[in-house]
Coordinates of C-alpha atoms in Angstrom, one line a residue:
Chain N
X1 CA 6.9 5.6 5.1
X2 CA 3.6 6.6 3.5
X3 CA 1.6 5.6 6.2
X4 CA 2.1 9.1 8.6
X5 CA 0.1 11.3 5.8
X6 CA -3.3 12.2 8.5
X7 CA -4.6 15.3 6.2
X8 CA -7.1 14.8 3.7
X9 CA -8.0 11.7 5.4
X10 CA -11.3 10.1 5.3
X11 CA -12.4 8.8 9.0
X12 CA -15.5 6.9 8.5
X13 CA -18.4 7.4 11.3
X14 CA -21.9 8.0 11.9
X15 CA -21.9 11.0 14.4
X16 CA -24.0 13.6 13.5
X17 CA -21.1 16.1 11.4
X18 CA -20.1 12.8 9.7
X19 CA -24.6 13.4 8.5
X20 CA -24.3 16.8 7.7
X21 CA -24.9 17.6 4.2
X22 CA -21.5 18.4 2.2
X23 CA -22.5 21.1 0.5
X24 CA -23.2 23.0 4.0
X25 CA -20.6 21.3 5.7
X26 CA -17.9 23.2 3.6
X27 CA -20.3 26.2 3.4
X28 CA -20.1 26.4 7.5
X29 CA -16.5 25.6 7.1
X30 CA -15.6 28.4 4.8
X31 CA -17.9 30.8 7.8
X32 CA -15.5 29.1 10.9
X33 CA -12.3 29.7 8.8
X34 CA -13.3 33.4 8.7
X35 CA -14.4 34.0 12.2
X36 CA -10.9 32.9 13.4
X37 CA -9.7 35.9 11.4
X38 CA -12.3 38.7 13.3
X39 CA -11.1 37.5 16.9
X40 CA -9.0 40.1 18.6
X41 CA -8.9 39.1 21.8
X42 CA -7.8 36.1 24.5
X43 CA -12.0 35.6 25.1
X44 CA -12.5 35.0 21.5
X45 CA -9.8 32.4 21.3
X46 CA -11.0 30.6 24.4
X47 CA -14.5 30.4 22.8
X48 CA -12.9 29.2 19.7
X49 CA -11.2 26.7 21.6
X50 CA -13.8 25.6 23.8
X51 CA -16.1 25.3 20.1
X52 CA -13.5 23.5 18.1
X53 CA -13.0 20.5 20.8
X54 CA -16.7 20.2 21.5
X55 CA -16.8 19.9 17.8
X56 CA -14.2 17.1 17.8
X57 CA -15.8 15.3 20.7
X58 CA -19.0 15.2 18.8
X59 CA -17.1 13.7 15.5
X60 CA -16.3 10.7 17.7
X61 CA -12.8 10.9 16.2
X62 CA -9.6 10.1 18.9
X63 CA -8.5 13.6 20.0
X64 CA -5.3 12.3 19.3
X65 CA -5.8 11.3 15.7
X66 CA -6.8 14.7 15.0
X67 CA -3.9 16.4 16.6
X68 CA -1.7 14.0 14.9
X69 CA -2.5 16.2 11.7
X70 CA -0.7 19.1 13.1
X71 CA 2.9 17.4 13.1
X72 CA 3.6 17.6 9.5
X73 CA 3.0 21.6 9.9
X74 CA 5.3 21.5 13.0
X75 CA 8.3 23.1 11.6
X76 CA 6.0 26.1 9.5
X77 CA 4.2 27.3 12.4
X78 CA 7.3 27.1 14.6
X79 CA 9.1 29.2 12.0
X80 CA 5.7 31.5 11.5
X81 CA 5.8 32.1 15.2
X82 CA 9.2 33.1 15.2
X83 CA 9.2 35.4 12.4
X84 CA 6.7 37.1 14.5
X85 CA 7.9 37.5 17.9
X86 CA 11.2 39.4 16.9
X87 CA 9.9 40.9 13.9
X88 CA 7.1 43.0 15.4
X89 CA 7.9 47.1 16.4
X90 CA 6.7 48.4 19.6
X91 CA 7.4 48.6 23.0
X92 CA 10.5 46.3 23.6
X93 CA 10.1 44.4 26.8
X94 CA 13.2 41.9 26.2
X95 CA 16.3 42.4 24.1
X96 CA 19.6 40.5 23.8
X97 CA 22.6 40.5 21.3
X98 CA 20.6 41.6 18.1
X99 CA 17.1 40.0 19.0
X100 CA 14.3 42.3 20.3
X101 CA 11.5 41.5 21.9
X102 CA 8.2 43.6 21.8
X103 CA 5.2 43.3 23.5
X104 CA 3.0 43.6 20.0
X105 CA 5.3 40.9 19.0
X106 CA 4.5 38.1 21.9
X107 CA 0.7 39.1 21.0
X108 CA 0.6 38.7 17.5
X109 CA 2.8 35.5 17.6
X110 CA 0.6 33.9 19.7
X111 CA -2.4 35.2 17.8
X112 CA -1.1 33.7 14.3
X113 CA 0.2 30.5 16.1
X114 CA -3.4 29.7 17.3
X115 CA -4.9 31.1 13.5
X116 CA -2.8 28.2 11.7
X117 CA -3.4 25.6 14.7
X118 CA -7.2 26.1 14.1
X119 CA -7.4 26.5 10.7
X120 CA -5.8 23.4 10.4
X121 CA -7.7 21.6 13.1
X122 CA -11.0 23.1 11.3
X123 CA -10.1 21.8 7.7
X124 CA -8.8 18.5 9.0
X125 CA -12.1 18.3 10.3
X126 CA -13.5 18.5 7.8
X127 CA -11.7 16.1 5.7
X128 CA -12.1 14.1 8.2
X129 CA -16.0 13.5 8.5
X130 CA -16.5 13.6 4.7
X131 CA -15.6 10.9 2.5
X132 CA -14.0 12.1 -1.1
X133 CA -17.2 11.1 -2.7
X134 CA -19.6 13.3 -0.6
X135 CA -16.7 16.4 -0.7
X136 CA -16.4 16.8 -4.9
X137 CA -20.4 16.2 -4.8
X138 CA -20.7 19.1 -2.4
X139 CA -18.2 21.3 -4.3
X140 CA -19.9 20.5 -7.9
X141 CA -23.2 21.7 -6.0
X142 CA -21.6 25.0 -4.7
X143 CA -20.3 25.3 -8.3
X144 CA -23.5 24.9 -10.0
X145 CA -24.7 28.5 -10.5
X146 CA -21.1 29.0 -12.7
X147 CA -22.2 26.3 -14.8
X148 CA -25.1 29.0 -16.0
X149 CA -22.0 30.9 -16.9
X150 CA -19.6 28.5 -19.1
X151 CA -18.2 26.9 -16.1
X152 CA -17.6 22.8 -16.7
X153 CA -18.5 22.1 -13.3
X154 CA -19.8 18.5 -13.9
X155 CA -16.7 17.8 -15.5
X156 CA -14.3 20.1 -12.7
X157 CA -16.1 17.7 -10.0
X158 CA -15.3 14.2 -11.8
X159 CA -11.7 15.2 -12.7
X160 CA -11.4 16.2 -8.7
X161 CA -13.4 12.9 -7.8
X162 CA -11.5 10.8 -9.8
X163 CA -7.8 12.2 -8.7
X164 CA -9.0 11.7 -4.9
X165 CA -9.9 8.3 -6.1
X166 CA -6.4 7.3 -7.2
X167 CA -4.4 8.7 -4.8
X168 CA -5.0 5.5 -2.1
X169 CA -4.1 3.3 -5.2
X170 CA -0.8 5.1 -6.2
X171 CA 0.1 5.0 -2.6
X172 CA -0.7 1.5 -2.5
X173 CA 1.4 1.2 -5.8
X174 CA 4.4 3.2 -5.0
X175 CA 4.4 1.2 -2.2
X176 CA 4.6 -2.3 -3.9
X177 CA 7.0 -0.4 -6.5
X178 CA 9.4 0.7 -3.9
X179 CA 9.4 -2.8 -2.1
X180 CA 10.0 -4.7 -5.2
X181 CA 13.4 -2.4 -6.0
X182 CA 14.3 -3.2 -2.4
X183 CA 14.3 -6.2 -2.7
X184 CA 16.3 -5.9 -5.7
X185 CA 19.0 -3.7 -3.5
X186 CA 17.7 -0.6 -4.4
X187 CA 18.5 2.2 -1.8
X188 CA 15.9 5.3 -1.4
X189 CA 17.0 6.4 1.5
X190 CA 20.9 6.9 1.7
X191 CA 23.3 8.9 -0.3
X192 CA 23.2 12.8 -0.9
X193 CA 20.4 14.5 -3.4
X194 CA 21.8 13.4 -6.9
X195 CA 22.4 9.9 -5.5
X196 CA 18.6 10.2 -3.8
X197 CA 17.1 11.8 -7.0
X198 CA 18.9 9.5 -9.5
X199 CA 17.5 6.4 -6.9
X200 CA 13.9 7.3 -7.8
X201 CA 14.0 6.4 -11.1
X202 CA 13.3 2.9 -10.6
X203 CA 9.9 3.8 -8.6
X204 CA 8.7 6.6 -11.2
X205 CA 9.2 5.0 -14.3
X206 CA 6.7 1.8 -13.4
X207 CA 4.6 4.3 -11.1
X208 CA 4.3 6.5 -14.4
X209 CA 3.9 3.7 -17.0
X210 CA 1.2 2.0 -14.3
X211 CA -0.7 5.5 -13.9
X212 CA -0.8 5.8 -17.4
X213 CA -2.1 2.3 -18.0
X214 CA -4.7 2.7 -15.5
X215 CA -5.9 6.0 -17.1
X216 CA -6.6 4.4 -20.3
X217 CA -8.4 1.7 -19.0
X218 CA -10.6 3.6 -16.7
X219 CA -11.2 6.0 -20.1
X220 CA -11.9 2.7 -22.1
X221 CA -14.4 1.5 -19.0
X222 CA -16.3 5.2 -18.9
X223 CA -16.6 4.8 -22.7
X224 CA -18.2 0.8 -22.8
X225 CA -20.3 2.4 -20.1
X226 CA -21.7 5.3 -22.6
X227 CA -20.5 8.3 -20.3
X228 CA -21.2 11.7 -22.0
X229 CA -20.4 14.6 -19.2
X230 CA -23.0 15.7 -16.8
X231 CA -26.2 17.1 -18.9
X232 CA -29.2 15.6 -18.0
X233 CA -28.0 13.6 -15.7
X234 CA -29.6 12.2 -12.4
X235 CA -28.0 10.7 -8.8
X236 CA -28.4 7.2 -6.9
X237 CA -28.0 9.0 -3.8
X238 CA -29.1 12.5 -3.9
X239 CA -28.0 14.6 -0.8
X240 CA -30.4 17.2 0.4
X241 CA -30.3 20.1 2.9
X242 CA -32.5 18.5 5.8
X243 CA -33.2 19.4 9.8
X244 CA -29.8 19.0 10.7
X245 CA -28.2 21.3 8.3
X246 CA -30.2 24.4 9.5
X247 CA -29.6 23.2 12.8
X248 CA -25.7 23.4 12.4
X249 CA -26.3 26.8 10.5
X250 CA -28.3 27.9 13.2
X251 CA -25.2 26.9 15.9
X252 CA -22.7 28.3 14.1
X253 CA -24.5 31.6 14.1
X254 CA -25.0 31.4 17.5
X255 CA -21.1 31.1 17.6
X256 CA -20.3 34.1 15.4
X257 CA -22.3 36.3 17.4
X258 CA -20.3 35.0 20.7
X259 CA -17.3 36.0 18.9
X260 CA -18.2 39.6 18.0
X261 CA -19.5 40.0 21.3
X262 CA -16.3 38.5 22.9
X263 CA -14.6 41.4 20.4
X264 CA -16.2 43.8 22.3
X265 CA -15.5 42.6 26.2
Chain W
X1 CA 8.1 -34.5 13.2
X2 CA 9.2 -34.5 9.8
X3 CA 10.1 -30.5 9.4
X4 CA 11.5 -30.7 6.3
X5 CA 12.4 -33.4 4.0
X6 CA 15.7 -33.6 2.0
X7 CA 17.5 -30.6 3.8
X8 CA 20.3 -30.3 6.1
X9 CA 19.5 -27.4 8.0
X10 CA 17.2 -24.7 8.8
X11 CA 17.2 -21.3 6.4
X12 CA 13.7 -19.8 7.8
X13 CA 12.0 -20.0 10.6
X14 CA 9.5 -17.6 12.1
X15 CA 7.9 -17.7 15.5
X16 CA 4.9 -16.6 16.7
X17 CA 4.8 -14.1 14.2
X18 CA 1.9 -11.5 14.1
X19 CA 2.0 -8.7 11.9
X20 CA -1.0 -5.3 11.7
X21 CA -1.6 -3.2 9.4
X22 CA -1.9 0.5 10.0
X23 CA -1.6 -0.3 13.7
X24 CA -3.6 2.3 15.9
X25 CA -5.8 4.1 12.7
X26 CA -9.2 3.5 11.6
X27 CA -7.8 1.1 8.8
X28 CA -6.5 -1.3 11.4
X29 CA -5.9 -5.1 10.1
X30 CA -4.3 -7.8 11.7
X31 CA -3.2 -9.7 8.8
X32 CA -1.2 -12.3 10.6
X33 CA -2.0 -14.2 13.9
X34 CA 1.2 -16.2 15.7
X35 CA 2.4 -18.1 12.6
X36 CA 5.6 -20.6 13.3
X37 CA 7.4 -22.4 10.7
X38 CA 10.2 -23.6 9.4
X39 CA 11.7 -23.9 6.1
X40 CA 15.0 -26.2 5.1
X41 CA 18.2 -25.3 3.2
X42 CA 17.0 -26.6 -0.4
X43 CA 13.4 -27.4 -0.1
X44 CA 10.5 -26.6 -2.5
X45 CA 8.0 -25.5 -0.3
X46 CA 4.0 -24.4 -1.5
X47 CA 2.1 -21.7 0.4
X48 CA -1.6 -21.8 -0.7
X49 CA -4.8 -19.8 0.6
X50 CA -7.5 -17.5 -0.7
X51 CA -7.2 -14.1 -1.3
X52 CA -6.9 -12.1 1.7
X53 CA -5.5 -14.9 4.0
X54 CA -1.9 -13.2 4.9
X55 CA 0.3 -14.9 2.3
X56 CA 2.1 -12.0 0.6
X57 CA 2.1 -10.9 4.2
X58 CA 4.0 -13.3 5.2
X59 CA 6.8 -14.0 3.0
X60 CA 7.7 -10.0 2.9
X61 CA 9.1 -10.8 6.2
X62 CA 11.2 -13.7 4.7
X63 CA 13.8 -11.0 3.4
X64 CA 12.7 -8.0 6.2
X65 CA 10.5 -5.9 3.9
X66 CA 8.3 -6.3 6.6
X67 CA 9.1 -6.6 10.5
X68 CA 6.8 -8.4 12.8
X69 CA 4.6 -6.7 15.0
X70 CA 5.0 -10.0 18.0
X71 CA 6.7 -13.0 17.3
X72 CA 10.2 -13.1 15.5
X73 CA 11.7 -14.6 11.8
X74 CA 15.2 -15.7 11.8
X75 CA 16.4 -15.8 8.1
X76 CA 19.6 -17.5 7.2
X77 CA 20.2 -16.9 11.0
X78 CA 19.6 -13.1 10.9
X79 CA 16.7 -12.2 13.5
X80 CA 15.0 -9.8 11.1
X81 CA 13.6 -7.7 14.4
X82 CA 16.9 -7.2 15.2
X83 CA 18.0 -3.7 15.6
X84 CA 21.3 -4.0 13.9
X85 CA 20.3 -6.5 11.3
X86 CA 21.7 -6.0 8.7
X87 CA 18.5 -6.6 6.5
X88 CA 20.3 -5.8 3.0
X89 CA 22.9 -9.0 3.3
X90 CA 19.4 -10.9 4.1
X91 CA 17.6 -9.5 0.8
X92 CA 20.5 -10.5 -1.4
X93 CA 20.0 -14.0 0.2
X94 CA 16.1 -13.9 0.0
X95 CA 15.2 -13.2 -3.5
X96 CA 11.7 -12.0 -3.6
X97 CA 9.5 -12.1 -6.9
X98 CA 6.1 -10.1 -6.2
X99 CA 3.1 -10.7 -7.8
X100 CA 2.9 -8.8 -11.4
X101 CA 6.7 -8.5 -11.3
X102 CA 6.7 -7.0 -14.7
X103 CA 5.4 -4.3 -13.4
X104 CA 9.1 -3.2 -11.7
X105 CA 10.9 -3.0 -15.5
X106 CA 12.1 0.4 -16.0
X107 CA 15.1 0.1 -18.0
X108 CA 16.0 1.0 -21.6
X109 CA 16.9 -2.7 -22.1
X110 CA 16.3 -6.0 -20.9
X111 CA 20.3 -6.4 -20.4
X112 CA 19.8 -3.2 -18.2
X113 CA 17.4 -4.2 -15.9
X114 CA 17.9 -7.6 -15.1
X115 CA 22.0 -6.2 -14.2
X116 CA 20.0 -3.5 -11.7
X117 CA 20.3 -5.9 -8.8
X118 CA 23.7 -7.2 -9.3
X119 CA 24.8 -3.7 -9.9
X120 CA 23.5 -2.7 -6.3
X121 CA 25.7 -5.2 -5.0
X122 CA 28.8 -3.2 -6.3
X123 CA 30.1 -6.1 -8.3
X124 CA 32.4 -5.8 -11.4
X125 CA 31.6 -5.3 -14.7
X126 CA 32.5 -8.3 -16.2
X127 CA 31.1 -10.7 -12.9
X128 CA 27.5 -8.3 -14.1
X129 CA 27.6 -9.3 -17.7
X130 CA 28.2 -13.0 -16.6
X131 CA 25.2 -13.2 -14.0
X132 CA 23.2 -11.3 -16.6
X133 CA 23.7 -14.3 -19.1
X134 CA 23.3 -16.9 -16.4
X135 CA 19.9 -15.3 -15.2
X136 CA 18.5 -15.0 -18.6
X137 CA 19.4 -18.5 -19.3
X138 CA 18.0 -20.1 -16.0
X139 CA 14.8 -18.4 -17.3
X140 CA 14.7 -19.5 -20.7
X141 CA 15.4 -15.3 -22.0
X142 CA 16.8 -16.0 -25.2
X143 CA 20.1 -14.0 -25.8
X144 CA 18.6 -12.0 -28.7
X145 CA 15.9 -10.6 -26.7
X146 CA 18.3 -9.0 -24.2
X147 CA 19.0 -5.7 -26.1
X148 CA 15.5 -5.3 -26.6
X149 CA 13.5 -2.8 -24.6
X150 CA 11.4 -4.7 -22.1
X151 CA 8.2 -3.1 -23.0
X152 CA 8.3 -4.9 -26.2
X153 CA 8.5 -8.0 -24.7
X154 CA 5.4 -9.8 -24.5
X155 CA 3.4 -10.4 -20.9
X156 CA 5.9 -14.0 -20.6
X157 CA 8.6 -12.6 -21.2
X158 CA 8.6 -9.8 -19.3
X159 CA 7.7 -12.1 -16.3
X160 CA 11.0 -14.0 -17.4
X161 CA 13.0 -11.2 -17.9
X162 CA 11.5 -10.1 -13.9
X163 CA 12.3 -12.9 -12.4
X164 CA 15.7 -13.3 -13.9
X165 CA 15.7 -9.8 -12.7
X166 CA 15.7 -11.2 -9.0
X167 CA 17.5 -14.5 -9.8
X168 CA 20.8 -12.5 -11.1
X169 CA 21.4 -11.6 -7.6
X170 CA 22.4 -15.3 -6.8
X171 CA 19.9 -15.9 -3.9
X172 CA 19.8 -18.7 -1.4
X173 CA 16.2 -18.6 -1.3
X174 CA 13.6 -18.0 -4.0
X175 CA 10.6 -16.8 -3.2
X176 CA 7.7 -15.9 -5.7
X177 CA 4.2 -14.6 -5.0
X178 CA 1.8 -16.3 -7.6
X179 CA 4.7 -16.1 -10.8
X180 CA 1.8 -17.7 -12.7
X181 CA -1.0 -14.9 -12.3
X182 CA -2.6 -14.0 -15.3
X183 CA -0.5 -16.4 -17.8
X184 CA -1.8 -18.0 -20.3
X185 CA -1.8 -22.0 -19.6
X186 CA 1.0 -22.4 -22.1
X187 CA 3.2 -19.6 -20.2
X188 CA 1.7 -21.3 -16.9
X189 CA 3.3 -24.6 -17.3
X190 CA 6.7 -23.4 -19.1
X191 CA 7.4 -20.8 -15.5
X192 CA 6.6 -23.6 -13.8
X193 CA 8.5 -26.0 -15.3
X194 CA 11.7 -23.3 -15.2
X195 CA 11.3 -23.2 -11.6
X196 CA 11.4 -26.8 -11.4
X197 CA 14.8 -26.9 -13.0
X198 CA 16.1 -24.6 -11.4
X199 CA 15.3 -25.5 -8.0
X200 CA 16.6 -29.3 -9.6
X201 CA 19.8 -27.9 -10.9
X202 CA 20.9 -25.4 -8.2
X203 CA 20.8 -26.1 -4.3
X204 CA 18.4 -23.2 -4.0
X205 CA 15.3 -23.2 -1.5
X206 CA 12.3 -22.3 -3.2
X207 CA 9.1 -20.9 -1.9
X208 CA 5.9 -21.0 -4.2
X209 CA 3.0 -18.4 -3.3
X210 CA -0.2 -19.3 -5.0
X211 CA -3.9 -20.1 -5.2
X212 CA -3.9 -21.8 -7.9
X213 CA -4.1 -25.8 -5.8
X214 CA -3.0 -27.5 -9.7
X215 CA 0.3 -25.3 -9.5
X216 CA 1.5 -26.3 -6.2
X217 CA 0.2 -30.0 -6.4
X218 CA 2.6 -30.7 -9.6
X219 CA 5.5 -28.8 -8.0
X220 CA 6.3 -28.5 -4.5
X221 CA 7.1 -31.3 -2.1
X222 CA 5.3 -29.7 0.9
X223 CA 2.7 -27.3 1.3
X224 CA 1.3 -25.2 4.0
X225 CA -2.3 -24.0 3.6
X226 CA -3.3 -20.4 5.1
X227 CA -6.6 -19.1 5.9
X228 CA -7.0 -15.9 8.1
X229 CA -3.8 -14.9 9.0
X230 CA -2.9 -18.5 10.8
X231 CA -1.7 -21.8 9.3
X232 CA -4.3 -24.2 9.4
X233 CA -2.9 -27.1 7.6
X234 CA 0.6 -28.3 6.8
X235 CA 2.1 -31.6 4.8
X236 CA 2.9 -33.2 1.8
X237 CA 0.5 -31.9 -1.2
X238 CA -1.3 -35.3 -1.3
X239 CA -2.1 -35.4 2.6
X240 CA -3.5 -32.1 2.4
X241 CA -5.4 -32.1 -0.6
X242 CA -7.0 -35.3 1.0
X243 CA -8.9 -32.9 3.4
X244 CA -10.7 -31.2 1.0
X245 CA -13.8 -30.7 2.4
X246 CA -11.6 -28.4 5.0
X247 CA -10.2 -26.9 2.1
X248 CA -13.5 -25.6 0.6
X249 CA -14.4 -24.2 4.0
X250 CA -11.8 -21.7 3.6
X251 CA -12.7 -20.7 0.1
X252 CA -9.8 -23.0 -1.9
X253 CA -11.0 -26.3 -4.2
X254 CA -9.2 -29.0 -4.1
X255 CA -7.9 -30.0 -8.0
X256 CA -10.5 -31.4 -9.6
X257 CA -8.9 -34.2 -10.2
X258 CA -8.6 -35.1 -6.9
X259 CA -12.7 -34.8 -6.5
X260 CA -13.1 -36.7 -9.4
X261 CA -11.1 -39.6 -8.4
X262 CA -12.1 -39.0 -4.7
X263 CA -15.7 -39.2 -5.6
X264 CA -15.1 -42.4 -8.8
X265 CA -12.5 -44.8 -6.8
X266 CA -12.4 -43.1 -3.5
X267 CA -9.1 -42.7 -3.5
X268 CA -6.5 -39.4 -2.9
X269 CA -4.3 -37.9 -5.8
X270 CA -3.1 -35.0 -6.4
X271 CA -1.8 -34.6 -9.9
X272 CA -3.5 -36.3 -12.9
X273 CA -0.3 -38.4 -13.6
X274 CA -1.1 -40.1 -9.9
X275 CA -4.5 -40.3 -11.7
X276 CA -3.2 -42.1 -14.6
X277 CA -0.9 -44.6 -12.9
X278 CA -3.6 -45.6 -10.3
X279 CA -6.1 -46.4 -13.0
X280 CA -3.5 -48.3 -15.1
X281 CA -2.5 -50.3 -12.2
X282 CA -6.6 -51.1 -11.7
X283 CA -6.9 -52.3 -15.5
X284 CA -3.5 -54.0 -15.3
X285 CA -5.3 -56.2 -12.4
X286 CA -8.3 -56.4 -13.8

């Protein structure tokens, strides 16, 4: 049931993108997300291509588990690619009944099939060598210089940390929820939409009662435990740029100019 | 072997069952490991083991929430691996109580939710009412509290008003997973004693989940210990409880009362009133 959901994932490791610094990690992340959008040729996506699975054969995660995360987008960049092919004017190589095929079409709906496929493969990457923790500590870091500006990014960071936190444990507890009103003869899975949408009461009113419960006892327990935002204070584990982090910089770099120089070929 | 005592037929029996979670991710755990057992029509059976060691595991499968990764259950003669098993006749048989059941009221009123089960069945008004009434009273609900909401109950009763939740859909088999968790002694003894009576006055088979050794040594007529995924002891509470020392190994204590008569008199009991007789029976003689 809940058990499919791949994105967003956390797959623990010790390779070395799993010891990357978060902060850069998204930083570099946010640079390969862009270069897929400068390629303009077949030579550029080739590179990226070559780039993105020596990338996942350096994370040490199953080829296979990552490409799992593409089948929930199945359908959307089907339907993208569609859209494209027969939407696109220009020199019509192919036409039948109503539907025209162009030859900027087949180019650009292969082009945006490979952006998505990437981009996903990149994020998921992503995602997938950085535990929630590590992530929102990253993005408070990258936030920092807003903080000079009125920004609450101490508090922005904890209210992201703490909703990654509970997401395993309302899985875990729509879970139990939706067991126990099975085993009561509860149905969630038969009937048309009212009958489906009237059937989910049972699991929401608990799962909201139980979130709720939960938020004011981890309130209570921040409280007893004298929490008072983020001024002044310090980490167990501070992360700081090191060796490796330049060294990543310095590949991806290398990359980008590969692709600009593919551009030109 | 003595399978079962006091029944006249088999209502579960699994087989080499083995069940993983998450099979094939990172978060892969094989929670059981080739369990077999069987269960008679109208016993009072005791699973016990540590946190951890597969018990909630394995009676899920006892009404199909679950499906076994190897091995097979066979509940009221339904194969639950079965393709076309019809897996909603065997949860109206197998009614399961999970741990915290309070936790599953959502209704505006304690009437309301406890007729949510027998209302899934499709049975008539008037048969609802009546199996409302008869649940609340099996469980000691008294009738005024049944127009109440159920969040105004307090933590006992809403475990009452839970399991009669479960109990109104007139199971052959009762299964609860630890019904005593975080009661108050008081509300401990008084579920207990319900569940006694019940499984005294109906011909019901009953299935006890717990770690709490005192709970199933007062109430159950056999026990099977868990540790790891695997059975590693079944009997009668007193032959089990004998073994204590293999019983701390895997993390559970034996009653205390059994160490302290164990270690006094050198003898085995289980419950204090085997305690209490034994020790008469010495001063009598004496």
């Amino acid at each position: 049931m809940l058990k499919d959901i791949t994105l967003g994932q956390y797959f623990p490791g010790n390779s070395p993108l799993h010891r990357l610094d978060a902060m850069m990690k998204l930083l570099l992340s946010v640079v390969y997300l862009a270069v897929i959008f400068l390629i303009r040729n077949f030579y550029g996506y080739a590179l990226l291509a070559l780039f993105t699975f020596a990338l996942i054969r350096l994370s040490a995660i199953p080829v296979k588990f990552v490409l799992k995360g593409l089948k929930p987008l199945l359908m959307f960049i089907a339907f993208t690619a569609v859209l494209n092919l027969f939407m696109t004017d220009g020199t019509v190589i192919w036409r039948v009944w109503f539907l025209t095929v162009t030859r900027e079409g087949v180019a650009y709906a292969v082009a945006m099939l490979l952006r998505i496929v990437f981009l996903v493969l990149g994020t998921s990457l992503l995602t997938y060598t950085t535990s929630p923790i590590a992530l929102t500590d990253g993005i408070e870091r990258l936030l920092k210089p807003f903080g000079k500006m009125g920004l609450p990014t101490h508090e922005l960071a904890m209210m992201m940390s703490i909703a990654l936190r509970f997401i395993p444990t309302l899985l875990e507890e729509t879970d139990k929820i939706m067991k126990a009103q099975t085993a009561r003869g509860a149905d969630f899975q038969s009937g048309n939409l009212l009958k489906r949408a009237k059937a989910l009461l049972p699991l929401l009113v608990p799962l909201f009662i139980s979130a709720f419960r939960r938020a004011d006892e981890l309130a209570t327990a921040m409280e007893c435990r004298c929490y008072r935002g983020g001024n002044n204070r310090t980490r167990l584990n501070a992360s700081k740029i090191g060796r490796i982090d330049y060294f990543a910089g310095g590949i991806l770099a290398v990359f980008c100019a590969l692709i600009l120089l593919a551009n030109a070929a | 072997m003595p399978l079962y005592i006091g029944g006249i037929g088999l209502i579960i029996k699994a087989e080499n069952l083995s069940y993983t979670y998450a099979e094939g991710g990172p978060f892969e755990i094989g929670a059981l490991h080739g369990v077999s057992l069987t269960i008679g029509k109208g016993e009072l059976v005791g699973v016990i083991g540590h946190t951890g060691s597969g018990k909630s595991t394995l009676v899920q499968h006892f009404n199909g929430l679950l499906k076994p990764t190897a091995g097979s259950v066979t509940v009221c003669g339904v194969d639950t691996s079965a393709k076309r098993a019809d897996l909603k006749a065997v949860r109206q048989k197998v009614g399961l109580v999970f741990q915290y059941p309070e936790h599953q009221l959502f209704e505006e009123t304690v009437r309301r939710d406890i007729a949510f089960a027998p209302q899934n069945l499709g049975l008539s008004p008037t048969e609802i009412d009546a199996r409302v009434r008869e649940a609340a009273a099996l469980t000691g609900l008294p009738e005024a509290l049944l127009d109440q909401s159920p969040f105004a109950l307090s933590g006992g009763q809403k475990r009452r008003a839970a399991i009669a939740g479960v109990l109104a859909m007139k199971p052959e088999v009762l299964v609860l997973d630890e019904p005593t968790a975080g009661l108050d002694p008081r509300g401990r003894e008084e579920i207990l004693a319900q569940i006694k009576a019940l499984h005294r006055e109906t011909d019901i088979t009953v299935i006890l989940v717990s770690h709490g050794m005192e709970d199933i040594a007062n109430t159950v007529g056999r026990v099977f210990v868990m540790n790891q995924g695997t059975i590693a002891m079944e009997g009668a509470p007193l032959a089990v409880y004998s073994r204590y020392e293999q019983l701390e190994q895997m993390g559970l204590t034996a009653p205390q009362v059994t160490r302290l008569m164990k270690t006094l008199c050198g003898v085995d009991v289980c419950t204090v009133k085997q305690a209490k007789e034994y020790l008469l029976g010495v001063l009598r003689r004496a």
